[in-house]
Tab-separated table of C-alpha atoms in Angstrom:
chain	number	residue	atom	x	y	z
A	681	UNK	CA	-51.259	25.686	-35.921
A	682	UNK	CA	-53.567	25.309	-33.218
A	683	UNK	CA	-51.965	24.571	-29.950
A	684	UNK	CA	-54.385	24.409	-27.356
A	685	UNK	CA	-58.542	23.377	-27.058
A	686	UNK	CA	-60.463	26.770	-27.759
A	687	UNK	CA	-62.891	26.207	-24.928
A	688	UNK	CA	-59.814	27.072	-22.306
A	689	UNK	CA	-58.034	29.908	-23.938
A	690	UNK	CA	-58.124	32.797	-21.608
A	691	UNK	CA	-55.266	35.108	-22.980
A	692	UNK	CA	-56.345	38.749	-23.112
A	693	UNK	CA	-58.122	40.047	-26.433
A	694	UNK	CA	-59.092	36.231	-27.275
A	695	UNK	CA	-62.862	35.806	-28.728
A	696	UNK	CA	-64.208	32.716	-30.376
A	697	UNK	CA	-63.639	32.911	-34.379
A	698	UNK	CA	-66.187	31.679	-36.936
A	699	UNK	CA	-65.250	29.378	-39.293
A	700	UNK	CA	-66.241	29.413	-43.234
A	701	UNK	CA	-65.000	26.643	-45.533
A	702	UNK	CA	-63.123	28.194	-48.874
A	703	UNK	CA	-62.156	25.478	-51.448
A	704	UNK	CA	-61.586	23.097	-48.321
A	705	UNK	CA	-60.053	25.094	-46.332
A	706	UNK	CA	-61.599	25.524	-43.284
A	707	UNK	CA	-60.734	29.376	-42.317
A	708	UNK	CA	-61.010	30.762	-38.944
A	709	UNK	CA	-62.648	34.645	-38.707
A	710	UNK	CA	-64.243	37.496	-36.714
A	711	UNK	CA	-66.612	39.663	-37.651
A	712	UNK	CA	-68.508	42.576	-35.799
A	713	UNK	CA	-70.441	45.973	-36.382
A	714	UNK	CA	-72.809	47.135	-38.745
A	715	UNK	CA	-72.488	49.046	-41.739
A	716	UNK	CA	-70.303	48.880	-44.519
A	717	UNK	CA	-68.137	46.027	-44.964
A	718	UNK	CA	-64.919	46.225	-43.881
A	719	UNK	CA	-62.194	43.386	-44.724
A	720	UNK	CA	-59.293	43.682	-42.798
A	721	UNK	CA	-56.006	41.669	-44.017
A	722	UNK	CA	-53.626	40.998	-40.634
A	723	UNK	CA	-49.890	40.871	-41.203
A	724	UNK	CA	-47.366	38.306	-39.987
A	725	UNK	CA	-48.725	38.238	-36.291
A	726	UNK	CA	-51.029	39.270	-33.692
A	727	UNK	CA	-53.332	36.977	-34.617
A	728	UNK	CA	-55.743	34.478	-32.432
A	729	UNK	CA	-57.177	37.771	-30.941
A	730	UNK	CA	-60.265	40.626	-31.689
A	731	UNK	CA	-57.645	43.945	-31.342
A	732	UNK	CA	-58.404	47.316	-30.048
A	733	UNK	CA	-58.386	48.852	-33.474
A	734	UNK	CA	-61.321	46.361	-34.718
A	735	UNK	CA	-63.712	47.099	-31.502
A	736	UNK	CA	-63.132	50.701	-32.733
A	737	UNK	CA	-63.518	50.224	-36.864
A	738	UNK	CA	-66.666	48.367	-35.867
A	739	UNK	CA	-68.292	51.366	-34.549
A	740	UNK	CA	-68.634	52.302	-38.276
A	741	UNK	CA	-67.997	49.033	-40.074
A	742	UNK	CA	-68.805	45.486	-40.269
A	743	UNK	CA	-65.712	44.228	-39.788
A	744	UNK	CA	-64.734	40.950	-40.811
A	745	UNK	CA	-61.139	40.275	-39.911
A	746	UNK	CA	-59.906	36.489	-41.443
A	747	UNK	CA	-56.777	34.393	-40.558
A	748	UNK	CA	-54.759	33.792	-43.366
A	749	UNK	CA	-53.961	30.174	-44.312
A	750	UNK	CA	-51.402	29.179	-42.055
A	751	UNK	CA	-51.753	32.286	-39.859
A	752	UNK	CA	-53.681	31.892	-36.426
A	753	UNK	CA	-56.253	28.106	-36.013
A	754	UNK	CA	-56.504	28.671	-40.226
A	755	UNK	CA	-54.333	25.253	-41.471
A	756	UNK	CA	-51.674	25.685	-43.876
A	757	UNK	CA	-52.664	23.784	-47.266
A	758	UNK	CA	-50.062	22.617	-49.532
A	759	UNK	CA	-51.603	24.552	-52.814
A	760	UNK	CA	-50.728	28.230	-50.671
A	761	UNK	CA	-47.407	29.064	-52.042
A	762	UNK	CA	-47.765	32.194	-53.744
A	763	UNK	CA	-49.412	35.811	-53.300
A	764	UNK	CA	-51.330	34.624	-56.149
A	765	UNK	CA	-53.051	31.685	-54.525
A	766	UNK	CA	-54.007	33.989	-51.712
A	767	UNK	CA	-55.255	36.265	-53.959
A	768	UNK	CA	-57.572	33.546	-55.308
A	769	UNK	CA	-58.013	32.553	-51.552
A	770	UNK	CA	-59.524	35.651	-50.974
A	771	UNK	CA	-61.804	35.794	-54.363
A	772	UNK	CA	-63.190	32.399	-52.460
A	773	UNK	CA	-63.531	33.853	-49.390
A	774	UNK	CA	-65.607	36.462	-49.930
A	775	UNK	CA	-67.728	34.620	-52.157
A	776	UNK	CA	-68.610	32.287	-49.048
A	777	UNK	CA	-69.309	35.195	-47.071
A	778	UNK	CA	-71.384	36.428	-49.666
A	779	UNK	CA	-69.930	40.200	-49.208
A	780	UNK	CA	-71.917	41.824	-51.700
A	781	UNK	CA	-71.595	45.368	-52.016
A	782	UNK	CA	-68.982	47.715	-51.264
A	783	UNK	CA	-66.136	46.458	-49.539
A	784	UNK	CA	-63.554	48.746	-47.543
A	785	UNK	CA	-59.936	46.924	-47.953
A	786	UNK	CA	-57.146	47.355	-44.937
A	787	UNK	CA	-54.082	45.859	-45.013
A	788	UNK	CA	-51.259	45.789	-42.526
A	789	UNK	CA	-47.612	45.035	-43.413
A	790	UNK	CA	-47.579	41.882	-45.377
A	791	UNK	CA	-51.676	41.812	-45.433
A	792	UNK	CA	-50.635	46.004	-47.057
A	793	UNK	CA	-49.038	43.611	-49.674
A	794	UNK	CA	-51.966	41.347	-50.025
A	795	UNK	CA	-54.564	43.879	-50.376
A	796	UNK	CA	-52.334	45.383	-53.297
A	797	UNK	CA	-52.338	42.781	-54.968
A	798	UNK	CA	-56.066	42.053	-54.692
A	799	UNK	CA	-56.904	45.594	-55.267
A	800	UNK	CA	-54.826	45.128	-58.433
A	801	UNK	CA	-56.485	41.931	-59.709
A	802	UNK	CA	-60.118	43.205	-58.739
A	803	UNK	CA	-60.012	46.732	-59.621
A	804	UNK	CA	-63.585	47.019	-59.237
A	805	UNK	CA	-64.515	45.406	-56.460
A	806	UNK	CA	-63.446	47.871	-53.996
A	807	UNK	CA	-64.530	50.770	-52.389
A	808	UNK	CA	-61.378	52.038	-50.911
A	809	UNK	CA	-57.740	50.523	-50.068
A	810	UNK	CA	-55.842	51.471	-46.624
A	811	UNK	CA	-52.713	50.183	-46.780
A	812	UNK	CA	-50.956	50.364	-43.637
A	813	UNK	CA	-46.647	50.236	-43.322
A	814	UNK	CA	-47.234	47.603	-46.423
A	815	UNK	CA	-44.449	45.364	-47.690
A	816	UNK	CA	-43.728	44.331	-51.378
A	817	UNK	CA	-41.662	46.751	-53.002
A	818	UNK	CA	-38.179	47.502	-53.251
A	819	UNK	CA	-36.826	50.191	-51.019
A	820	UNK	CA	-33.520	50.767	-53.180
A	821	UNK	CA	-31.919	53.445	-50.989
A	822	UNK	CA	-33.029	52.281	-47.576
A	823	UNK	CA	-31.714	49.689	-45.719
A	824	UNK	CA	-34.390	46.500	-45.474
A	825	UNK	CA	-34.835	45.083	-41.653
A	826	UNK	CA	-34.501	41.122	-42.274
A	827	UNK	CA	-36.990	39.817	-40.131
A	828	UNK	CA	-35.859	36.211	-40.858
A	829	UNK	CA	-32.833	37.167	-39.186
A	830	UNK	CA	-34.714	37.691	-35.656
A	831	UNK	CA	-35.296	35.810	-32.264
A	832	UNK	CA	-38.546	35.981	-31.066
A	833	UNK	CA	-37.150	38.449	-28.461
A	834	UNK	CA	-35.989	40.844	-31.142
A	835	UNK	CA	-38.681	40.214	-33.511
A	836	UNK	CA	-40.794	42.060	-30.592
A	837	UNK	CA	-38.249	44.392	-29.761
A	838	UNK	CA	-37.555	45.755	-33.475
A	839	UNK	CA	-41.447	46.078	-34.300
A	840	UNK	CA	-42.753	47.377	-31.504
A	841	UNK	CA	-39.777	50.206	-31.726
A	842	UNK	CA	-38.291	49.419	-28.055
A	843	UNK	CA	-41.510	49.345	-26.040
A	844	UNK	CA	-42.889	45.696	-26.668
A	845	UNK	CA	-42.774	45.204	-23.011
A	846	UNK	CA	-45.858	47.541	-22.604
A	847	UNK	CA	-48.271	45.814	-24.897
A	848	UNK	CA	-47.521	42.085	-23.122
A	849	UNK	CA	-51.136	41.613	-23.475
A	850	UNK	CA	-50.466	41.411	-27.028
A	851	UNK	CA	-47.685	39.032	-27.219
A	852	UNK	CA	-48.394	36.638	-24.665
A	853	UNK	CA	-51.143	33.811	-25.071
A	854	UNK	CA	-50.584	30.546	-23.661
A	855	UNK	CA	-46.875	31.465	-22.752
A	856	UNK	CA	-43.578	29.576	-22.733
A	857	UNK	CA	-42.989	27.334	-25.351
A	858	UNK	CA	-46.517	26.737	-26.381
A	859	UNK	CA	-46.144	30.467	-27.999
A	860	UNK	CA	-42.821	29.995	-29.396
A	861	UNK	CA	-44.182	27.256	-31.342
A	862	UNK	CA	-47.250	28.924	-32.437
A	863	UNK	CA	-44.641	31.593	-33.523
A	864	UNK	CA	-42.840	29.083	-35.206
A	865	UNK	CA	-45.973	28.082	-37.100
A	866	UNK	CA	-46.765	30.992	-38.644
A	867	UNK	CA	-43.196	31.834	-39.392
A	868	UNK	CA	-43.493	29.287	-42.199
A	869	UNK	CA	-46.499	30.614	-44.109
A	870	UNK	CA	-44.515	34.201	-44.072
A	871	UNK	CA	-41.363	32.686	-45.024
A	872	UNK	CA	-43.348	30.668	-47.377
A	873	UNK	CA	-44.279	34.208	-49.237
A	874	UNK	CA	-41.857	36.922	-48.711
A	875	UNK	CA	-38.300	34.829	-47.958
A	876	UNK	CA	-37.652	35.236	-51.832
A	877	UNK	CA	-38.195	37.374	-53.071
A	878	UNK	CA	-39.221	39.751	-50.584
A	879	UNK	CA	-40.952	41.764	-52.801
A	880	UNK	CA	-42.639	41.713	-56.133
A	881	UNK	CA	-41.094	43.733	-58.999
A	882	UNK	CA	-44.551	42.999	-60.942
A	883	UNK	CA	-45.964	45.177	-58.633
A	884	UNK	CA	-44.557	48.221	-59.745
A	885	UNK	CA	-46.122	48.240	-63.195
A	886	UNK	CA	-48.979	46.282	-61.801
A	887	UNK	CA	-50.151	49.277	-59.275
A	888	UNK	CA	-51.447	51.143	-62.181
A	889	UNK	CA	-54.702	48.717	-62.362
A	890	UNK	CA	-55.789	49.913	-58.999
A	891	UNK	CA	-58.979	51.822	-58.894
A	892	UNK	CA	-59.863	52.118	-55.404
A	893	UNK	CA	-59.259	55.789	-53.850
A	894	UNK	CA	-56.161	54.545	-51.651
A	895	UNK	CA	-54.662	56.212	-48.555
A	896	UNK	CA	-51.271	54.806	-47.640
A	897	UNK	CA	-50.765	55.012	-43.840
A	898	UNK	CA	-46.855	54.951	-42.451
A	899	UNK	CA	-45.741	54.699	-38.759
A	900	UNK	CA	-42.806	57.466	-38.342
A	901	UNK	CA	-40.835	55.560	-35.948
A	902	UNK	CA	-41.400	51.908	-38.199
A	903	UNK	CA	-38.402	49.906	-37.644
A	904	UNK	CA	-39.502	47.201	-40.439
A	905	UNK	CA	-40.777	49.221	-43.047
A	906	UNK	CA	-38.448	52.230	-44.320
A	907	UNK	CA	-40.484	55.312	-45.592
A	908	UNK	CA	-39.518	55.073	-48.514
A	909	UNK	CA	-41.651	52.111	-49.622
A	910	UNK	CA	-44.819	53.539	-48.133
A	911	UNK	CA	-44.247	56.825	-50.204
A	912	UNK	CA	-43.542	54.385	-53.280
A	913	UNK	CA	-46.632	52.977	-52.915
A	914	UNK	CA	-48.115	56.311	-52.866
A	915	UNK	CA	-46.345	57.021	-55.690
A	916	UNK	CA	-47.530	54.056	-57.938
A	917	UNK	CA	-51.278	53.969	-57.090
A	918	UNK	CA	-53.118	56.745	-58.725
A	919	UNK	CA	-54.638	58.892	-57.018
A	920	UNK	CA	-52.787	57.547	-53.458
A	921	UNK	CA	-52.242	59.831	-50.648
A	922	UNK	CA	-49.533	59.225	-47.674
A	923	UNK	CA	-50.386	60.064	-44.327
A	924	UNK	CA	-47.542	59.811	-41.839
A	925	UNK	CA	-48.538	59.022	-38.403
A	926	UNK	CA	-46.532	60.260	-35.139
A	927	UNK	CA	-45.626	58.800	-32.137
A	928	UNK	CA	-47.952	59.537	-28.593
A	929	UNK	CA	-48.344	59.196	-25.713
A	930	UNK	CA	-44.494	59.800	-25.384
A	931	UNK	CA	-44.100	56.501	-27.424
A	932	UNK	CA	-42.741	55.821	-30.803
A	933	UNK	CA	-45.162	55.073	-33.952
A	934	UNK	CA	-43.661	51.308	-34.633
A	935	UNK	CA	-44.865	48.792	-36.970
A	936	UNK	CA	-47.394	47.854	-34.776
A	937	UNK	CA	-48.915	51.532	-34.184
A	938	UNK	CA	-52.427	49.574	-34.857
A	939	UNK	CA	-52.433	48.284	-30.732
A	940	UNK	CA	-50.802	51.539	-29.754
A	941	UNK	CA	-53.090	54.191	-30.928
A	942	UNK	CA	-56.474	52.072	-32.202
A	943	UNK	CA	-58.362	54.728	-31.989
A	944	UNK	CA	-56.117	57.488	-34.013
A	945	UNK	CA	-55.907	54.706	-36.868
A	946	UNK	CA	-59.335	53.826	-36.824
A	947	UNK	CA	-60.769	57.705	-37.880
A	948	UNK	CA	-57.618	57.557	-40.457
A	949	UNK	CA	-59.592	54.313	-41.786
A	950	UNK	CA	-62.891	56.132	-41.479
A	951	UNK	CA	-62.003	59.505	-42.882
A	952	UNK	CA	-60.701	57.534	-45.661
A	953	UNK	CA	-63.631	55.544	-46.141
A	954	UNK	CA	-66.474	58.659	-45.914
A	955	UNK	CA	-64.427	60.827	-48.319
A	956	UNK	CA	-62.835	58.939	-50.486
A	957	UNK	CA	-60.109	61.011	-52.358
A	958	UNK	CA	-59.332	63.205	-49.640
Protein backbone atom coordinates (compact mmCIF):
# COMPACT_ATOMS: atom_id res chain seq x y z
CA UNK A 1 0.00 0.00 0.00
CA UNK A 2 1.64 3.01 -1.00
CA UNK A 3 0.68 5.99 1.00
CA UNK A 4 2.54 8.85 0.00
CA UNK A 5 4.39 10.22 -3.63
CA UNK A 6 8.04 8.69 -3.52
CA UNK A 7 9.63 11.91 -4.66
CA UNK A 8 8.86 13.46 -0.91
CA UNK A 9 9.62 10.63 1.39
CA UNK A 10 12.30 11.73 3.71
CA UNK A 11 12.03 9.14 6.64
CA UNK A 12 15.45 7.88 7.72
CA UNK A 13 16.94 4.69 5.87
CA UNK A 14 14.48 5.47 2.78
CA UNK A 15 16.24 4.95 -0.85
CA UNK A 16 14.42 4.79 -4.12
CA UNK A 17 13.48 0.96 -5.02
CA UNK A 18 13.66 -0.49 -8.54
CA UNK A 19 10.89 -1.98 -9.91
CA UNK A 20 10.82 -5.43 -12.06
CA UNK A 21 7.52 -6.74 -13.42
CA UNK A 22 6.92 -10.69 -12.35
CA UNK A 23 3.78 -12.24 -14.00
CA UNK A 24 2.18 -8.61 -13.72
CA UNK A 25 3.12 -7.78 -10.76
CA UNK A 26 4.96 -4.88 -10.62
CA UNK A 27 7.53 -5.54 -7.54
CA UNK A 28 9.38 -2.90 -5.80
CA UNK A 29 13.40 -3.80 -4.88
CA UNK A 30 16.92 -2.73 -3.85
CA UNK A 31 19.87 -3.96 -4.83
CA UNK A 32 23.61 -2.99 -4.05
CA UNK A 33 27.29 -4.42 -3.91
CA UNK A 34 29.22 -6.59 -5.94
CA UNK A 35 29.93 -10.08 -5.74
CA UNK A 36 27.94 -12.94 -5.16
CA UNK A 37 24.34 -12.70 -5.20
CA UNK A 38 22.68 -12.34 -2.25
CA UNK A 39 18.67 -12.56 -2.00
CA UNK A 40 17.45 -11.41 1.07
CA UNK A 41 13.65 -12.37 2.06
CA UNK A 42 12.27 -9.45 4.73
CA UNK A 43 9.75 -10.58 7.31
CA UNK A 44 6.45 -8.97 8.30
CA UNK A 45 7.92 -5.33 8.54
CA UNK A 46 10.61 -2.92 8.27
CA UNK A 47 10.13 -2.53 4.95
CA UNK A 48 10.12 0.79 2.55
CA UNK A 49 13.79 1.22 3.76
CA UNK A 50 17.75 0.04 2.67
CA UNK A 51 18.72 -1.30 6.57
CA UNK A 52 21.99 -1.21 8.27
CA UNK A 53 22.52 -4.90 7.88
CA UNK A 54 22.22 -4.63 3.85
CA UNK A 55 24.86 -1.53 3.58
CA UNK A 56 27.02 -4.07 5.51
CA UNK A 57 26.14 -7.61 3.48
CA UNK A 58 26.86 -5.47 0.44
CA UNK A 59 30.40 -5.07 1.28
CA UNK A 60 30.65 -8.76 0.19
CA UNK A 61 27.43 -9.33 -1.73
CA UNK A 62 25.20 -8.08 -4.32
CA UNK A 63 22.40 -7.73 -2.46
CA UNK A 64 19.11 -7.65 -3.84
CA UNK A 65 16.53 -7.21 -1.14
CA UNK A 66 12.60 -7.46 -2.78
CA UNK A 67 9.22 -6.43 -1.20
CA UNK A 68 6.99 -9.14 -0.99
CA UNK A 69 3.57 -8.84 -2.66
CA UNK A 70 1.63 -6.86 -0.43
CA UNK A 71 4.62 -5.91 1.76
CA UNK A 72 6.14 -2.29 1.30
CA UNK A 73 4.93 -0.09 -2.55
CA UNK A 74 4.75 -4.11 -3.94
CA UNK A 75 0.57 -4.39 -4.57
CA UNK A 76 -1.19 -7.21 -3.17
CA UNK A 77 -2.65 -9.45 -6.16
CA UNK A 78 -5.57 -11.56 -5.61
CA UNK A 79 -3.73 -15.00 -6.93
CA UNK A 80 -1.09 -14.52 -3.51
CA UNK A 81 -2.76 -16.66 -1.02
CA UNK A 82 -0.47 -19.29 -0.22
CA UNK A 83 3.39 -19.90 0.62
CA UNK A 84 3.16 -21.75 -2.50
CA UNK A 85 2.29 -18.89 -4.81
CA UNK A 86 5.15 -16.98 -3.30
CA UNK A 87 7.25 -19.65 -3.83
CA UNK A 88 6.37 -19.49 -7.54
CA UNK A 89 6.58 -15.62 -7.07
CA UNK A 90 9.98 -15.95 -6.35
CA UNK A 91 10.89 -18.70 -9.23
CA UNK A 92 9.51 -15.49 -11.43
CA UNK A 93 11.39 -13.14 -9.81
CA UNK A 94 14.57 -14.22 -10.19
CA UNK A 95 14.08 -15.22 -13.59
CA UNK A 96 13.42 -11.38 -14.41
CA UNK A 97 16.43 -10.50 -12.67
CA UNK A 98 18.18 -12.96 -14.52
CA UNK A 99 20.24 -14.16 -11.22
CA UNK A 100 22.25 -16.68 -12.76
CA UNK A 101 24.69 -18.31 -10.72
CA UNK A 102 25.00 -18.93 -7.20
CA UNK A 103 22.58 -17.39 -5.08
CA UNK A 104 23.09 -16.84 -1.16
CA UNK A 105 19.37 -17.19 0.47
CA UNK A 106 18.52 -15.07 3.91
CA UNK A 107 15.46 -15.14 5.42
CA UNK A 108 14.11 -13.33 8.43
CA UNK A 109 11.10 -14.51 10.49
CA UNK A 110 8.32 -15.17 8.12
CA UNK A 111 10.81 -14.48 4.94
CA UNK A 112 13.06 -17.66 7.40
CA UNK A 113 9.76 -19.47 6.40
CA UNK A 114 9.79 -18.46 2.82
CA UNK A 115 13.27 -19.25 2.07
CA UNK A 116 12.50 -22.86 3.53
CA UNK A 117 10.21 -23.44 1.53
CA UNK A 118 12.03 -22.27 -1.60
CA UNK A 119 15.14 -23.94 -0.55
CA UNK A 120 12.92 -27.03 -0.35
CA UNK A 121 11.28 -26.75 -3.79
CA UNK A 122 14.68 -25.69 -5.53
CA UNK A 123 17.14 -27.79 -3.87
CA UNK A 124 19.65 -26.92 -6.31
CA UNK A 125 19.51 -23.63 -6.89
CA UNK A 126 21.17 -22.45 -3.86
CA UNK A 127 24.35 -21.84 -2.56
CA UNK A 128 23.63 -21.50 1.06
CA UNK A 129 20.36 -20.82 3.32
CA UNK A 130 20.54 -18.34 6.52
CA UNK A 131 17.58 -18.56 8.16
CA UNK A 132 17.20 -16.06 10.72
CA UNK A 133 14.48 -16.47 14.06
CA UNK A 134 12.28 -18.26 11.08
CA UNK A 135 8.61 -19.09 11.55
CA UNK A 136 6.70 -22.22 10.23
CA UNK A 137 6.96 -24.95 12.52
CA UNK A 138 5.32 -26.06 15.50
CA UNK A 139 6.94 -25.22 18.77
CA UNK A 140 4.93 -27.99 20.83
CA UNK A 141 6.37 -27.23 24.28
CA UNK A 142 6.80 -23.49 24.03
CA UNK A 143 4.35 -21.08 24.31
CA UNK A 144 3.62 -19.23 20.64
CA UNK A 145 3.52 -15.15 20.91
CA UNK A 146 0.18 -14.34 18.81
CA UNK A 147 1.13 -11.47 16.98
CA UNK A 148 -2.46 -11.03 15.64
CA UNK A 149 -3.30 -10.37 19.07
CA UNK A 150 -1.09 -7.00 19.18
CA UNK A 151 -1.54 -3.11 18.94
CA UNK A 152 0.83 -1.51 16.98
CA UNK A 153 2.31 -0.26 20.30
CA UNK A 154 2.93 -3.78 21.52
CA UNK A 155 3.69 -5.26 18.27
CA UNK A 156 6.94 -2.88 18.70
CA UNK A 157 7.29 -3.41 22.19
CA UNK A 158 7.22 -7.43 22.12
CA UNK A 159 9.73 -7.62 19.03
CA UNK A 160 12.04 -5.30 19.73
CA UNK A 161 12.31 -7.05 23.44
CA UNK A 162 11.45 -3.66 25.47
CA UNK A 163 13.77 -1.23 23.69
CA UNK A 164 11.73 -0.24 20.46
CA UNK A 165 11.95 3.27 21.59
CA UNK A 166 15.72 3.33 20.64
CA UNK A 167 15.49 2.28 17.04
CA UNK A 168 12.51 5.12 16.25
CA UNK A 169 14.33 5.60 13.11
CA UNK A 170 13.11 2.31 12.24
CA UNK A 171 9.53 2.51 13.02
CA UNK A 172 8.62 5.84 12.10
CA UNK A 173 8.10 6.97 8.34
CA UNK A 174 5.52 9.35 7.52
CA UNK A 175 4.08 9.20 11.17
CA UNK A 176 0.60 9.32 12.68
CA UNK A 177 -1.96 7.63 10.99
CA UNK A 178 -0.40 7.52 7.60
CA UNK A 179 1.91 4.63 9.31
CA UNK A 180 -0.77 2.94 11.10
CA UNK A 181 -2.37 2.39 7.89
CA UNK A 182 0.61 1.32 6.05
CA UNK A 183 0.82 -1.10 9.09
CA UNK A 184 -2.52 -2.05 8.51
CA UNK A 185 -1.68 -2.87 4.90
CA UNK A 186 0.75 -5.20 5.31
CA UNK A 187 -0.96 -6.82 8.22
CA UNK A 188 -3.23 -8.41 5.61
CA UNK A 189 -0.70 -10.11 3.35
CA UNK A 190 0.81 -11.73 6.80
CA UNK A 191 -2.48 -12.60 8.05
CA UNK A 192 -3.21 -13.68 4.61
CA UNK A 193 -0.28 -16.50 5.14
CA UNK A 194 0.38 -17.42 8.63
CA UNK A 195 -3.29 -16.60 10.49
CA UNK A 196 -4.09 -20.41 9.82
CA UNK A 197 -2.35 -22.22 10.11
CA UNK A 198 0.55 -20.62 11.49
CA UNK A 199 2.76 -23.08 10.46
CA UNK A 200 3.16 -25.82 7.95
CA UNK A 201 3.21 -29.44 9.19
CA UNK A 202 4.45 -30.35 5.46
CA UNK A 203 7.41 -28.78 6.37
CA UNK A 204 8.65 -31.15 8.69
CA UNK A 205 9.01 -34.04 6.27
CA UNK A 206 9.55 -31.55 3.53
CA UNK A 207 13.02 -30.12 5.15
CA UNK A 208 14.71 -33.23 4.12
CA UNK A 209 14.86 -31.95 0.27
CA UNK A 210 17.06 -29.11 1.29
CA UNK A 211 20.51 -29.15 -0.09
CA UNK A 212 21.92 -25.91 0.65
CA UNK A 213 24.63 -25.92 3.64
CA UNK A 214 22.16 -24.00 6.12
CA UNK A 215 23.06 -22.03 9.27
CA UNK A 216 20.05 -21.27 11.43
CA UNK A 217 20.59 -17.96 13.29
CA UNK A 218 18.36 -17.35 16.74
CA UNK A 219 18.15 -14.07 18.78
CA UNK A 220 18.51 -15.21 22.66
CA UNK A 221 16.27 -12.67 24.00
CA UNK A 222 13.43 -13.31 20.80
CA UNK A 223 10.14 -12.60 22.21
CA UNK A 224 8.26 -13.98 18.92
CA UNK A 225 10.11 -16.88 18.09
CA UNK A 226 10.72 -19.54 21.03
CA UNK A 227 14.10 -21.47 20.68
CA UNK A 228 12.79 -24.23 20.24
CA UNK A 229 11.65 -23.80 16.62
CA UNK A 230 14.98 -22.40 15.50
CA UNK A 231 16.75 -25.58 16.96
CA UNK A 232 13.89 -27.64 15.09
CA UNK A 233 14.81 -26.25 12.10
CA UNK A 234 18.28 -27.16 12.78
CA UNK A 235 17.20 -30.31 13.50
CA UNK A 236 15.27 -31.09 10.20
CA UNK A 237 17.69 -29.62 7.59
CA UNK A 238 20.65 -31.80 7.09
CA UNK A 239 23.54 -30.75 7.70
CA UNK A 240 22.02 -27.33 9.66
CA UNK A 241 23.93 -25.68 12.31
CA UNK A 242 22.33 -23.21 15.12
CA UNK A 243 24.11 -20.30 16.12
CA UNK A 244 22.60 -18.43 19.05
CA UNK A 245 23.25 -14.82 19.10
CA UNK A 246 23.54 -12.63 22.46
CA UNK A 247 22.41 -9.51 23.45
CA UNK A 248 25.07 -6.13 23.34
CA UNK A 249 25.58 -3.30 23.88
CA UNK A 250 23.70 -3.89 27.27
CA UNK A 251 20.57 -4.63 25.06
CA UNK A 252 18.59 -7.72 24.53
CA UNK A 253 18.96 -9.91 21.15
CA UNK A 254 15.03 -9.43 20.03
CA UNK A 255 13.43 -10.45 16.92
CA UNK A 256 14.69 -7.66 15.27
CA UNK A 257 18.55 -8.18 16.30
CA UNK A 258 19.12 -7.47 12.32
CA UNK A 259 18.89 -3.23 13.10
CA UNK A 260 20.54 -3.80 16.45
CA UNK A 261 23.76 -5.43 15.70
CA UNK A 262 24.02 -5.24 11.52
CA UNK A 263 27.26 -5.68 11.59
CA UNK A 264 27.59 -8.92 14.06
CA UNK A 265 24.82 -10.57 11.70
CA UNK A 266 26.29 -9.61 8.63
CA UNK A 267 29.94 -11.73 9.24
CA UNK A 268 27.40 -14.58 10.64
CA UNK A 269 25.92 -14.28 6.91
CA UNK A 270 29.41 -14.08 5.48
CA UNK A 271 31.17 -16.74 7.47
CA UNK A 272 28.35 -18.80 6.41
CA UNK A 273 28.57 -18.01 2.93
CA UNK A 274 32.75 -18.43 2.52
CA UNK A 275 32.69 -21.78 4.38
CA UNK A 276 29.87 -23.36 3.81
CA UNK A 277 29.41 -26.30 6.33
CA UNK A 278 31.09 -24.74 9.08
Amino acid sequence: MTTTSEAVRTWANWTEPEWVDVDGVRVGYRRKGSGPVLLYLHGAGLTRQWLPLYEELARSFDVVVPEHPGFGDTALPSHIRTFDDLVLHYDALVRDLGLDGEIHLVGHSMGGWLAADLAVTYPTRFATLTLMAPMGLRAPHSTPADPFRWSPEQADHHVFSGVAEKYLDFLVQEGGVEDYIHEYGESIPFARLTWNPRYDVRLEHRLARVQAPTRVIHFADDNFIPRELSARYAELVPGAGLVVLDGAGGEPASHVSIVQQPAAIAALIAEHAASPGR
